[in-house]
mmCIF file of C-alpha atoms and ligand atoms in Angstrom:
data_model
loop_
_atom_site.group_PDB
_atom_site.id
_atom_site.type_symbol
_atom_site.label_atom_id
_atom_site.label_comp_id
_atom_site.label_asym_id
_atom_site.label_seq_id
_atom_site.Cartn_x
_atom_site.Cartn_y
_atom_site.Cartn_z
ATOM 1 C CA UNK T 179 -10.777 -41.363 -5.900
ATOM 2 C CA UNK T 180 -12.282 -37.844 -6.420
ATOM 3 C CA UNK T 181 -13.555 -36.204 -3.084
ATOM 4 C CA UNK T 182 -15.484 -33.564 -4.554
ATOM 5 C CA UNK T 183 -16.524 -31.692 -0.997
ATOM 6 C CA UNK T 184 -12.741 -31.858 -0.375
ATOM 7 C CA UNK T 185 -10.557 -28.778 -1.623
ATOM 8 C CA UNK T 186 -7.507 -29.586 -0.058
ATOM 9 C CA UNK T 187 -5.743 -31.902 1.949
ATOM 10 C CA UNK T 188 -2.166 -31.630 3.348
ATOM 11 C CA UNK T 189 -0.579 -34.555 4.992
ATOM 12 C CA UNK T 190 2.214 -34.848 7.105
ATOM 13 C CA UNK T 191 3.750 -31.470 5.459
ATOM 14 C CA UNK T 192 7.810 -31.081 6.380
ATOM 15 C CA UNK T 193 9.968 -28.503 5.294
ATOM 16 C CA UNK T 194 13.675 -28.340 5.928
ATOM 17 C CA UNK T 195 16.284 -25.958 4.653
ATOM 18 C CA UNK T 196 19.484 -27.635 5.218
ATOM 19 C CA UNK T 197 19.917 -28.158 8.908
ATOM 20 C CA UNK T 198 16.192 -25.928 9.573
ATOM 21 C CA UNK T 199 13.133 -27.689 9.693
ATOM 22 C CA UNK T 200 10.524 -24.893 9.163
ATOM 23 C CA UNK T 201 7.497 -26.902 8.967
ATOM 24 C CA UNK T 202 7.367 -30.308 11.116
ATOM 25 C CA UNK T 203 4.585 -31.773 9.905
ATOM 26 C CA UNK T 204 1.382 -29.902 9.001
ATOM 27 C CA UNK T 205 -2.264 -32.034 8.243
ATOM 28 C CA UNK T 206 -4.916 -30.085 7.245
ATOM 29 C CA UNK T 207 -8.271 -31.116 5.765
ATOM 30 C CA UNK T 208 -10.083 -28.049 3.690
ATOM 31 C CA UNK T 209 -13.898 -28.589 2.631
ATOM 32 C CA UNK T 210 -14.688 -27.060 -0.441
ATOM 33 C CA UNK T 211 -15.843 -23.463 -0.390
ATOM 34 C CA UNK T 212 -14.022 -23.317 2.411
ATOM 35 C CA UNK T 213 -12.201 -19.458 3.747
ATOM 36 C CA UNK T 214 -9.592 -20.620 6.015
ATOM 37 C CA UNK T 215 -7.182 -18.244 7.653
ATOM 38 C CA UNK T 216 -3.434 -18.691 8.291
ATOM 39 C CA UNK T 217 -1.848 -16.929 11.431
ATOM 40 C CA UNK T 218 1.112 -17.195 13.638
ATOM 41 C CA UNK T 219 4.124 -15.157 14.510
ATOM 42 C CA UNK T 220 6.381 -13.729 11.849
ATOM 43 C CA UNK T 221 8.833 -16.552 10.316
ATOM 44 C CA UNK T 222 6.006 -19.675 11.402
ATOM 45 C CA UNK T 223 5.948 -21.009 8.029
ATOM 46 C CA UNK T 224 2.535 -19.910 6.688
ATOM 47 C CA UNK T 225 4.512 -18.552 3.284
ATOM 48 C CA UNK T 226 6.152 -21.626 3.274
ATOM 49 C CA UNK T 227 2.903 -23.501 3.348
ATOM 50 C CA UNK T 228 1.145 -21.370 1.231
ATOM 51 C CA UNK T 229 3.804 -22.088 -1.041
ATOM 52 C CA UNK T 230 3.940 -25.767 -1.359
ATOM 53 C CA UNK T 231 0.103 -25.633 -1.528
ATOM 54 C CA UNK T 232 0.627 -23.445 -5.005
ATOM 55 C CA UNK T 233 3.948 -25.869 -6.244
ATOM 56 C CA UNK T 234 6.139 -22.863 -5.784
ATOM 57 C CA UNK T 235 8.430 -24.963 -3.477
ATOM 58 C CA UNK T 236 8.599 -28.690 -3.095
ATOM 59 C CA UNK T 237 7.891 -30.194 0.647
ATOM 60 C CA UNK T 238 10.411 -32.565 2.087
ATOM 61 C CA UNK T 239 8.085 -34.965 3.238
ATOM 62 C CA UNK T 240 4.556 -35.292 3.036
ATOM 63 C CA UNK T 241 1.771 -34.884 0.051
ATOM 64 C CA UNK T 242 -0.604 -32.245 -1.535
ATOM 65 C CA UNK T 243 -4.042 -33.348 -2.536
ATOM 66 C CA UNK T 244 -5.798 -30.571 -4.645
ATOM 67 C CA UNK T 245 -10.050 -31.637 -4.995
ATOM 68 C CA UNK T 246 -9.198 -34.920 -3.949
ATOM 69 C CA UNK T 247 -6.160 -35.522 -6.666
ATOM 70 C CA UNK T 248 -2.220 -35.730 -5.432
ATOM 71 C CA UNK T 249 -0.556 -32.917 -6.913
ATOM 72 C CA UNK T 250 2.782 -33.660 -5.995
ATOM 73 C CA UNK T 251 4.102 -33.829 -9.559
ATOM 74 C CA UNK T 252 1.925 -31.394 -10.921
ATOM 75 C CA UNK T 253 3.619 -28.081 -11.669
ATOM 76 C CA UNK T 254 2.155 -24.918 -10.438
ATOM 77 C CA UNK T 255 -0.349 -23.458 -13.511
ATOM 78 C CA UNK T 256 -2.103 -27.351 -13.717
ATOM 79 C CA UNK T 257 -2.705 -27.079 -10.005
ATOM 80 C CA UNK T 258 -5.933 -24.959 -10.590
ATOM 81 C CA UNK T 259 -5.185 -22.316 -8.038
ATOM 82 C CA UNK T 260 -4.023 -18.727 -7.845
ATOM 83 C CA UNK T 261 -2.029 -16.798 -6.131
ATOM 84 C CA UNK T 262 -2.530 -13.149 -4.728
ATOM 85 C CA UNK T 263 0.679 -12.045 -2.846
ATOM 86 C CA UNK T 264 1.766 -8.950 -0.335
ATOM 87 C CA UNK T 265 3.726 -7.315 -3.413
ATOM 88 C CA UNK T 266 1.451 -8.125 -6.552
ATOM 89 C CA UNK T 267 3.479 -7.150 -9.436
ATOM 90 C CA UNK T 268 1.703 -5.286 -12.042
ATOM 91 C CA UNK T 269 3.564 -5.320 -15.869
ATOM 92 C CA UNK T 270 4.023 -1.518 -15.901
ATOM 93 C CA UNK T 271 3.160 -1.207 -19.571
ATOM 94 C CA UNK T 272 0.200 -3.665 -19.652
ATOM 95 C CA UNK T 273 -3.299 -1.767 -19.263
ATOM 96 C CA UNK T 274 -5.655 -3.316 -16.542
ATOM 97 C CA UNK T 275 -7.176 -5.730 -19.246
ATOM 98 C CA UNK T 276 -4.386 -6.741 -20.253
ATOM 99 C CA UNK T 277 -2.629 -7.458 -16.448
ATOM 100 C CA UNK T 278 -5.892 -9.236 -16.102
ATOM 101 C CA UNK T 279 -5.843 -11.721 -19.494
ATOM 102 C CA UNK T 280 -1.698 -12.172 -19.723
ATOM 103 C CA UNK T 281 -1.844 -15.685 -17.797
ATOM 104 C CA UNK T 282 -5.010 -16.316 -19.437
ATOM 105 C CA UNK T 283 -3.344 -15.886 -23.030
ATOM 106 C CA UNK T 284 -0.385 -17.955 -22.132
ATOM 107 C CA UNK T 285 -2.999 -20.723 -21.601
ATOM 108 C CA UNK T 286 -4.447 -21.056 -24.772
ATOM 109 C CA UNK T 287 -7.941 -19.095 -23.827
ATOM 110 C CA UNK T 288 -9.821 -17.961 -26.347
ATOM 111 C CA UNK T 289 -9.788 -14.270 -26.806
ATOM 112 C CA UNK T 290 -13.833 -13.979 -26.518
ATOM 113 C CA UNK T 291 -13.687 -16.292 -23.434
ATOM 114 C CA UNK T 292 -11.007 -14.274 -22.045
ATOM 115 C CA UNK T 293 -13.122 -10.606 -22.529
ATOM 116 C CA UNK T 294 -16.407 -12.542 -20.702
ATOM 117 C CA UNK T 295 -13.963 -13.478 -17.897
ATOM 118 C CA UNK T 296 -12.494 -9.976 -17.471
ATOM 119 C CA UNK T 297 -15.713 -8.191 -17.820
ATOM 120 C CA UNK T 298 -17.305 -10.538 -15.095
ATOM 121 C CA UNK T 299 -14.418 -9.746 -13.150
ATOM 122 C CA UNK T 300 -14.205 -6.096 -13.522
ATOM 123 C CA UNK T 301 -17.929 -5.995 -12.669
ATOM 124 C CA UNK T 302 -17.215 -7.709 -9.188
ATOM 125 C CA UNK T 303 -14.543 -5.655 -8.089
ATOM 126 C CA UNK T 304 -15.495 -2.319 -9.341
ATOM 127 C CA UNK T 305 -12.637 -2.108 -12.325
ATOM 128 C CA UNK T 306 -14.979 -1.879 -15.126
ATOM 129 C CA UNK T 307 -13.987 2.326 -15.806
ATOM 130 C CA UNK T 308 -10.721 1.475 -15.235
ATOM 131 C CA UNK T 309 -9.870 -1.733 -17.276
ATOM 132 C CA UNK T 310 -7.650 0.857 -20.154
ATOM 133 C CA UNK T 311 -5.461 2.461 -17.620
ATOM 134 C CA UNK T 312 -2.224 1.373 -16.693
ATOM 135 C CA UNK T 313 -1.053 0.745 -13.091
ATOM 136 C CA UNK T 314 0.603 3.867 -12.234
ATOM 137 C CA UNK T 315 -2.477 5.238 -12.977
ATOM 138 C CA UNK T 316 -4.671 3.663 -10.327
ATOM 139 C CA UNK T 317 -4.754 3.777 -6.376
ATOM 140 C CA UNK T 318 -3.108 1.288 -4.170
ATOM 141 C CA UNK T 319 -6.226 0.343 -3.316
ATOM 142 C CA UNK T 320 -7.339 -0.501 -7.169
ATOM 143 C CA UNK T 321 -4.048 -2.210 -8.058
ATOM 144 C CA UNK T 322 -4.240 -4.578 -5.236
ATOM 145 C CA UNK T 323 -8.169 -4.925 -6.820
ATOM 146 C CA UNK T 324 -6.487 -5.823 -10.113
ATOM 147 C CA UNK T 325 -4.325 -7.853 -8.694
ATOM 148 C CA UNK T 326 -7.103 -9.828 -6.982
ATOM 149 C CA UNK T 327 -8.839 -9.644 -10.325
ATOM 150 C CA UNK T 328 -5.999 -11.371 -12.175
ATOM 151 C CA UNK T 329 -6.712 -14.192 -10.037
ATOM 152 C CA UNK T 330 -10.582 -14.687 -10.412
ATOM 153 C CA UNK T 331 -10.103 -14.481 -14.532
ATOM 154 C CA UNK T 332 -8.439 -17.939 -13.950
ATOM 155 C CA UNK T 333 -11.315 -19.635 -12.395
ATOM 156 C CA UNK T 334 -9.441 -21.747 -10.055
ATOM 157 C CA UNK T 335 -10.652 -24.024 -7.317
ATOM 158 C CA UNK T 336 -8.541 -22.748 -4.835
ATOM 159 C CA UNK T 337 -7.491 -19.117 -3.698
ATOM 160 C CA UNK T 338 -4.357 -18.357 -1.693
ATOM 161 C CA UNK T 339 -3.786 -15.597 -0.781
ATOM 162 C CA UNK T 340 -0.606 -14.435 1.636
ATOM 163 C CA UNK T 341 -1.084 -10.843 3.249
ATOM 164 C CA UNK T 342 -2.691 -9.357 0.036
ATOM 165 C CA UNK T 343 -4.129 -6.178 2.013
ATOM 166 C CA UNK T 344 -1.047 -5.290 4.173
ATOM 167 C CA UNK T 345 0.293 -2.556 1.282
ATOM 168 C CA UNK T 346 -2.962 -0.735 1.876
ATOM 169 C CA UNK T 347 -4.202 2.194 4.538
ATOM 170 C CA UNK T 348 -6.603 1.248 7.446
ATOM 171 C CA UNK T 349 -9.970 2.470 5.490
ATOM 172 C CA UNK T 350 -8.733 0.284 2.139
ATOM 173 C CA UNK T 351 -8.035 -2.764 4.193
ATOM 174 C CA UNK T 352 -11.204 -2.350 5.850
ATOM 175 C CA UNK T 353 -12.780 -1.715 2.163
ATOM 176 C CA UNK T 354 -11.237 -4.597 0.385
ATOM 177 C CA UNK T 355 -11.433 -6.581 3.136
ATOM 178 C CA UNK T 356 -15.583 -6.294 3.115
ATOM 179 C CA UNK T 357 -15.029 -6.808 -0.880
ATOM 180 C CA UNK T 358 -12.808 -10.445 -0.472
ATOM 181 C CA UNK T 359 -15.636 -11.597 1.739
ATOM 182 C CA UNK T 360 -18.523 -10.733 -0.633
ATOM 183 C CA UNK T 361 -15.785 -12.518 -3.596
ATOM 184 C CA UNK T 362 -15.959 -15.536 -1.658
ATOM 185 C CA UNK T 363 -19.814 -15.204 -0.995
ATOM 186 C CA UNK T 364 -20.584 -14.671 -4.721
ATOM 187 C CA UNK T 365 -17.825 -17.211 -6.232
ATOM 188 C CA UNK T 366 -18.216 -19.908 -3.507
ATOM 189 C CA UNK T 367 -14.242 -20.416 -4.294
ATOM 190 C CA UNK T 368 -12.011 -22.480 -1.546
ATOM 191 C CA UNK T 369 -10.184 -19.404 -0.401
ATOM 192 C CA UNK T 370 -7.049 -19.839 1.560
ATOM 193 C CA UNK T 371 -5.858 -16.168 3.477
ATOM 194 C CA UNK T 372 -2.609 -15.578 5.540
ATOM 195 C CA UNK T 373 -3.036 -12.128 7.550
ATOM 196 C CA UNK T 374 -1.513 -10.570 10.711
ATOM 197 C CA UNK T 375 -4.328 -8.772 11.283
ATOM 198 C CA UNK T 376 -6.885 -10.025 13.440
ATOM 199 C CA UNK T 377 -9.710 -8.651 12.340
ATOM 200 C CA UNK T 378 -9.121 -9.795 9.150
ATOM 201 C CA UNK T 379 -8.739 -13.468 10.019
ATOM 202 C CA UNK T 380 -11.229 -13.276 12.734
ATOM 203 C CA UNK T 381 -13.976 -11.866 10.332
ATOM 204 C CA UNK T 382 -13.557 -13.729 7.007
ATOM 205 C CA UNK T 383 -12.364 -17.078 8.560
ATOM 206 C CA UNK T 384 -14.776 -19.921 8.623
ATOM 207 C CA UNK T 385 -12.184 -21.310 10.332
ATOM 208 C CA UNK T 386 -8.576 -20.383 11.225
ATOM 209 C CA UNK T 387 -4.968 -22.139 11.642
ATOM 210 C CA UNK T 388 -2.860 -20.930 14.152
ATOM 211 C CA UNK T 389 0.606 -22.326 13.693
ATOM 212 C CA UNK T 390 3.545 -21.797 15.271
ATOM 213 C CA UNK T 391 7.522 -22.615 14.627
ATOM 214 C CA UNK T 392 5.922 -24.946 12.152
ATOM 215 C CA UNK T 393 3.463 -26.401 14.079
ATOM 216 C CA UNK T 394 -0.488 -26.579 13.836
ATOM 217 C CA UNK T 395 -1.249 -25.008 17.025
ATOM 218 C CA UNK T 396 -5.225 -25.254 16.587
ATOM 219 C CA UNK T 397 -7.656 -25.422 13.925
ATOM 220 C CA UNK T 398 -11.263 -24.129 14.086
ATOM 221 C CA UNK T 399 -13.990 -21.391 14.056
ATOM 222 C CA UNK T 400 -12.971 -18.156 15.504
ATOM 223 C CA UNK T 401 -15.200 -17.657 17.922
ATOM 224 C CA UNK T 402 -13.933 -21.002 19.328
ATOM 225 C CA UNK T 403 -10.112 -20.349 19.293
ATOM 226 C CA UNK T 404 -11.399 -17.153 21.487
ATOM 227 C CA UNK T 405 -13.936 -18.821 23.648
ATOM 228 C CA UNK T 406 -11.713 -22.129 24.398
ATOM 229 C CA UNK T 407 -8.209 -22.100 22.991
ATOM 230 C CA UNK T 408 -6.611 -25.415 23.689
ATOM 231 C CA UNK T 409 -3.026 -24.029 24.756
ATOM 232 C CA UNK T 410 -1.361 -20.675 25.925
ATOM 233 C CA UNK T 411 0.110 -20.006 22.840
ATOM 234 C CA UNK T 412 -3.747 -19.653 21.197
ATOM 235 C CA UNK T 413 -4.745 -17.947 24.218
ATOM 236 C CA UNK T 414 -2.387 -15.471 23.868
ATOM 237 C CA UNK T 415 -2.411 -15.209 20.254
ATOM 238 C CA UNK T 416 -6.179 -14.976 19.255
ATOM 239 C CA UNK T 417 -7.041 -11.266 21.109
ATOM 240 C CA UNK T 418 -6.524 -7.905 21.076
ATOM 241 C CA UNK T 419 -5.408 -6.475 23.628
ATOM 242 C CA UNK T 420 -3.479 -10.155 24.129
ATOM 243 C CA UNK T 421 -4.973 -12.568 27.124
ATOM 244 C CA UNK T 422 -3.814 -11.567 30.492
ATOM 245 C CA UNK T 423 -1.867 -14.243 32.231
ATOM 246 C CA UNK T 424 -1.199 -14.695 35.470
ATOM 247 C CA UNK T 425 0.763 -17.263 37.705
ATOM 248 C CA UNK T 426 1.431 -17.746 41.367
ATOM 249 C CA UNK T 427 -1.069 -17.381 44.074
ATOM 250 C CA UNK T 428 -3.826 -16.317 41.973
ATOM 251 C CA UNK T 429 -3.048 -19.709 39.545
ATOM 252 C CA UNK T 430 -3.138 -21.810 42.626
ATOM 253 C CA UNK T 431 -6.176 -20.726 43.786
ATOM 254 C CA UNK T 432 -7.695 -21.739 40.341
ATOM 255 C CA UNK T 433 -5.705 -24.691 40.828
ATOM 256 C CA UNK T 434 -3.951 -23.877 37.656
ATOM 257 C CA UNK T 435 -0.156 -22.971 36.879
ATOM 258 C CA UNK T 436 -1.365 -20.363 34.931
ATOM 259 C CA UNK T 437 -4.713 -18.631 34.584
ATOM 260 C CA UNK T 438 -6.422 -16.157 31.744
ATOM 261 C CA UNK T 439 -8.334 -13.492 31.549
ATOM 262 C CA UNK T 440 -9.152 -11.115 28.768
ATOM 263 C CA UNK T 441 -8.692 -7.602 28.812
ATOM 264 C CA UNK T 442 -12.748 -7.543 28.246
ATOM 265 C CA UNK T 443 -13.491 -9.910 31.144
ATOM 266 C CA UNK T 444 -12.215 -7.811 33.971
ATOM 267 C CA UNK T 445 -14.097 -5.496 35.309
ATOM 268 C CA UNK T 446 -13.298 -2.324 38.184
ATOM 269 C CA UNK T 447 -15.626 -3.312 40.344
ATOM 270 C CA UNK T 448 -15.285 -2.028 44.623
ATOM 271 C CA UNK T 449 -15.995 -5.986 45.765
ATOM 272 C CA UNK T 450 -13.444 -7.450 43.301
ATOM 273 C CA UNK T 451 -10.894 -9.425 44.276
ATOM 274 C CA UNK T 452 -7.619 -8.043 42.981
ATOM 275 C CA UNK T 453 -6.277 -5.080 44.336
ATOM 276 C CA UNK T 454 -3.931 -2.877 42.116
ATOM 277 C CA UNK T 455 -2.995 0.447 40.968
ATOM 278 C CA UNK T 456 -3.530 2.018 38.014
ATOM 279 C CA UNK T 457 0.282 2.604 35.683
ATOM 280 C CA UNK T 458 -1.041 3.519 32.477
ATOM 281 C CA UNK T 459 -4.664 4.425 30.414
ATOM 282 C CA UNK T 460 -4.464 4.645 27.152
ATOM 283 C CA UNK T 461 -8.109 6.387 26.116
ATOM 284 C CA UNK T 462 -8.969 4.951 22.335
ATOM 285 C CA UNK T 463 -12.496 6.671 21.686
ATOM 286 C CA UNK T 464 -14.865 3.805 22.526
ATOM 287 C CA UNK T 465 -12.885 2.044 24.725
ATOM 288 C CA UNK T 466 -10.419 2.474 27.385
ATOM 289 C CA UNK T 467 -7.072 0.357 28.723
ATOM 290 C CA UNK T 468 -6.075 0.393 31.899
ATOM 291 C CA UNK T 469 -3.042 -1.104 32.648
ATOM 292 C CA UNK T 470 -3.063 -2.006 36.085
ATOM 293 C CA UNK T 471 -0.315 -3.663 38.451
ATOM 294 C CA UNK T 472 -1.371 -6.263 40.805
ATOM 295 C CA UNK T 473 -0.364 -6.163 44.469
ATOM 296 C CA UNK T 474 2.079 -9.128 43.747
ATOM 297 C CA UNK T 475 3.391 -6.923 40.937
ATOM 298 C CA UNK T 476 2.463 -8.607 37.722
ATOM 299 C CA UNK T 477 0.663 -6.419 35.548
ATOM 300 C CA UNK T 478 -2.925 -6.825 33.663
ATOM 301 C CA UNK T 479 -4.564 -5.040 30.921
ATOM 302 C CA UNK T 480 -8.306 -4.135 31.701
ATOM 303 C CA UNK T 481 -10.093 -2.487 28.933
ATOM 304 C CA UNK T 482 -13.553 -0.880 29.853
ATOM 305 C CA UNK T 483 -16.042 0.327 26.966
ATOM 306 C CA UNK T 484 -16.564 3.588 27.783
ATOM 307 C CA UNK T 485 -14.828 6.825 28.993
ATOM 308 C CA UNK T 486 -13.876 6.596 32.692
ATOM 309 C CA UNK T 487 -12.727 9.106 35.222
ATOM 310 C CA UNK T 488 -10.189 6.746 36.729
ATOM 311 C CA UNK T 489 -7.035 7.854 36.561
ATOM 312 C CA UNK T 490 -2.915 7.186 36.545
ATOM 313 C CA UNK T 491 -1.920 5.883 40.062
ATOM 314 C CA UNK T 492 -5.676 5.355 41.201
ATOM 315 C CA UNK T 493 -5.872 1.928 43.504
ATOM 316 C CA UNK T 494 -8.818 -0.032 41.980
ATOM 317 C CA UNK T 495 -10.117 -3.506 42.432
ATOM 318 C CA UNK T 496 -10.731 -5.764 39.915
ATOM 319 C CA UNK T 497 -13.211 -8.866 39.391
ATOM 320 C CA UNK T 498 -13.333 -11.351 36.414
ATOM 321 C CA UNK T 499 -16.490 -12.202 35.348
ATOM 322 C CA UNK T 500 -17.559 -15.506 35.810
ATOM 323 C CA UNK T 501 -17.042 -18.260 33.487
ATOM 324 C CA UNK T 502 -14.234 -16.302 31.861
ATOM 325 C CA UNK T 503 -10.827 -17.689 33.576
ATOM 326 C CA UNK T 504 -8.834 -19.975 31.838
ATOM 327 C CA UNK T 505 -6.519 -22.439 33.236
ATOM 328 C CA UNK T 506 -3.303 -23.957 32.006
ATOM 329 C CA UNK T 507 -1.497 -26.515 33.425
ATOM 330 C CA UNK T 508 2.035 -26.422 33.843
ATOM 331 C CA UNK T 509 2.700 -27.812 30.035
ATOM 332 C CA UNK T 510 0.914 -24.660 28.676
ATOM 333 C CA UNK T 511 -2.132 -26.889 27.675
ATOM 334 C CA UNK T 512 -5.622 -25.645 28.596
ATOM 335 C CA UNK T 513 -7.072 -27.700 31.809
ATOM 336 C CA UNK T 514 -11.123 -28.499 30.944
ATOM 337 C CA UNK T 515 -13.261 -26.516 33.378
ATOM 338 C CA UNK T 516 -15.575 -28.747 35.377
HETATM 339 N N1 ATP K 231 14.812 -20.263 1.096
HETATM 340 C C1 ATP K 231 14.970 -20.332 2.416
HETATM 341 N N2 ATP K 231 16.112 -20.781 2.981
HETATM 342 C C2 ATP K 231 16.259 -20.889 4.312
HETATM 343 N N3 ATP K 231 15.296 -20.543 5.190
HETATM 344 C C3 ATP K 231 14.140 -20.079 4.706
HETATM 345 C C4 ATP K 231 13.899 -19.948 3.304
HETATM 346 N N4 ATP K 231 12.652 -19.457 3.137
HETATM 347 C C5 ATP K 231 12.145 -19.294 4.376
HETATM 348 N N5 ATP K 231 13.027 -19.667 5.316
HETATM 349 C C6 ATP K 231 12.802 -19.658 6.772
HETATM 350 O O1 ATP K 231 11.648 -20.400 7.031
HETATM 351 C C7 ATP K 231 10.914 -19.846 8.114
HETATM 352 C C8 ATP K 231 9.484 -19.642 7.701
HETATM 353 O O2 ATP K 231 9.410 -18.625 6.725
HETATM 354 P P1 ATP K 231 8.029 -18.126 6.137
HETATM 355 O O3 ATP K 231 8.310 -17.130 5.077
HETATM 356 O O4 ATP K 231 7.193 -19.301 5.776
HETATM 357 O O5 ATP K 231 7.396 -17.410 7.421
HETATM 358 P P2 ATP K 231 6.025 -16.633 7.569
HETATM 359 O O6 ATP K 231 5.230 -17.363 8.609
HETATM 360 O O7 ATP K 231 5.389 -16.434 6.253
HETATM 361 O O8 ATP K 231 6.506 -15.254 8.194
HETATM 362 P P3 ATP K 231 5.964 -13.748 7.931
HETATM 363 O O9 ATP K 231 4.756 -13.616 8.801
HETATM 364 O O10 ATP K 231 7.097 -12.903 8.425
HETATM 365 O O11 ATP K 231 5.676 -13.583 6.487
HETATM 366 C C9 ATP K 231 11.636 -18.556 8.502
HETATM 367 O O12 ATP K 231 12.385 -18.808 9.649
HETATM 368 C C10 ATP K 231 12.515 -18.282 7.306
HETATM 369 O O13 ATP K 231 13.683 -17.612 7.706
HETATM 370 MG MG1 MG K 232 4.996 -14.752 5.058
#
């Protein structure tokens, strides 16, 4: 029965609160080892998810297999995962140690086993000077590392981990998020990771889940959710700026009912094909946006590494580069190029 390269597997997952049904039927198949990212609009379901995966909430329908065992009667601490949340509440009058060992002592560890764990711990995430101060003595940034901490002491098999950097500044996420990669690296734990950000998912993702109003959109490696999303939803969700999309003459000439481009695949360029005028540049440092309207009015975002002398109300032409349209037929779903 066991499937030891298999870390998870959700079947069929359905989710209804009274009349709601907030997850209609989610598969997934997770390979051990495994960093796989949740994302989707705000109110998809990946809480929801993330919480039947850790027993927090029974599903309606559907099961739960946990390296290769149905856990749908198991309660939450036998499950062997743990849980790092958005708000990771510290006991105020617990010391770092002791934040760290609490679950650990409610298990029955042994008090030498449970110093090993917490000095291996501390070691990995830099906590080691800090393990005798209490919470309100520590940076955001090194309570969120506790928090994180409090979940490798347990040794589980599976991480999950629901926005656990969105509390902290842009240089701490970018800090901790380098640190959760090297975690999963060094522990070669099944990590599961729900994040708005998409740096985040596209850098630590092996491979990521884009769901929407309960639905698996697409699973798979980032670079192939960017390079060939299978519906306008992923096109427009995996990006930043978002995909440009445009219908009506320009579609039908790509015999499409809707084409995409990214920002990053136009170019201002005197032989391209669309004509516009500049409405907007917003001037980031390394990059620039232009946001340019079209001569049939519908408005693209063009962003151009560099500095650039053009200007509000310019008229420039733009080309995509080749290879880098995508079309969508008139159900949203992405037509194969040729
Ligand atoms: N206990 C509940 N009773 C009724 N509806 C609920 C309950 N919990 C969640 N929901 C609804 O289920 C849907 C999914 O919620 P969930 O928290 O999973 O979203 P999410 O994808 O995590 O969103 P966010 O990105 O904002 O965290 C939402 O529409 C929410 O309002
Ligand atoms: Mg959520």
């Amino acid at each position: 029965m066991n499937a030891p390269e298999q870390s998870l597997k959700l079947s069929h997952i359905v989710k209804t609160y009274g009349p709601v049904e907030v997850l209609k039927g989610v598969d997934l198949d997770v390979r051990r080892g495994e960093f796989v990212v949740f994302v989707g609009p705000s109110g998809c379901g990946k809480s929801t998810l993330m919480r039947i995966i850790a027993g927090l909430e029974t599903q309606t329908a559907g099961t739960v297999e946990i390296g290769g065992r149905n856990v749908d009667a198991t309660v939450p601490a036998k499950r062997g995962i743990a849980m790092v949340f958005q708000s990771y509440a510290l006991y105020p009058h617990l010391t770092v140690a002791g934040n760290m060992t609490l679950a650990l002592k409610e298990d029955g560890v042994s008090k030498p086993e449970r110093e090993a764990r917490v000095e291996k711990a501390a070691n990995l995430l830099q906590l080691s000077p800090l393990l005798k101060r209490r919470p309100a003595e520590l940076s955001g940034g090194q309570r969120q590392r506790v928090a994180i901490g409090r979940a490798i002491v347990r040794e589980p098999t599976l991480f999950l981990f629901d926005e656990p950097l969105s509390n902290l500044d842009a240089a701490l996420r970018v800090a901790t998020r380098l640190e959760i990669a090297k975690l999963h690296r060094t522990l070669g734990a099944t990590m599961i990771y729900v994040t708005h950000d998409q740096t985040e998912a596209m850098t630590l993702a092996d491979r990521i889940v884009v769901l929407n109003a309960g639905m698996v959109q697409q699973v798979g490696r980032p670079i192939d959710l960017y390079n060939r999303p299978d519906n306008l939803f992923v096109a427009g969700f995996i990006g930043s700026p978002k995909m440009n999309f445009l219908t009506g003459r320009i579609a039908e000439e790509a015999d499409a009912m809707t084409v995409g481009i990214r920002p990053e695949h136009l170019k201002v360029d005197p032989q391209g094909v669309w004509a516009g005028t500049v409405r907007h540049a917003e001037h980031l440092g390394s990059d620039t946006y232009l946001y340019v309207v079209l001569g049939d009015g519908q408005e693209v975002t063009v962003r151009i590494p560099e500095e650039t002398p053009i200007a509000v109300d310019d008229a420039v032409r733009l080309s995509p580069l080749p290879g880098r349209i995508h079309r969508f037929d008139a159900a949203g779903l992405t037509i194969p190029s040729a």
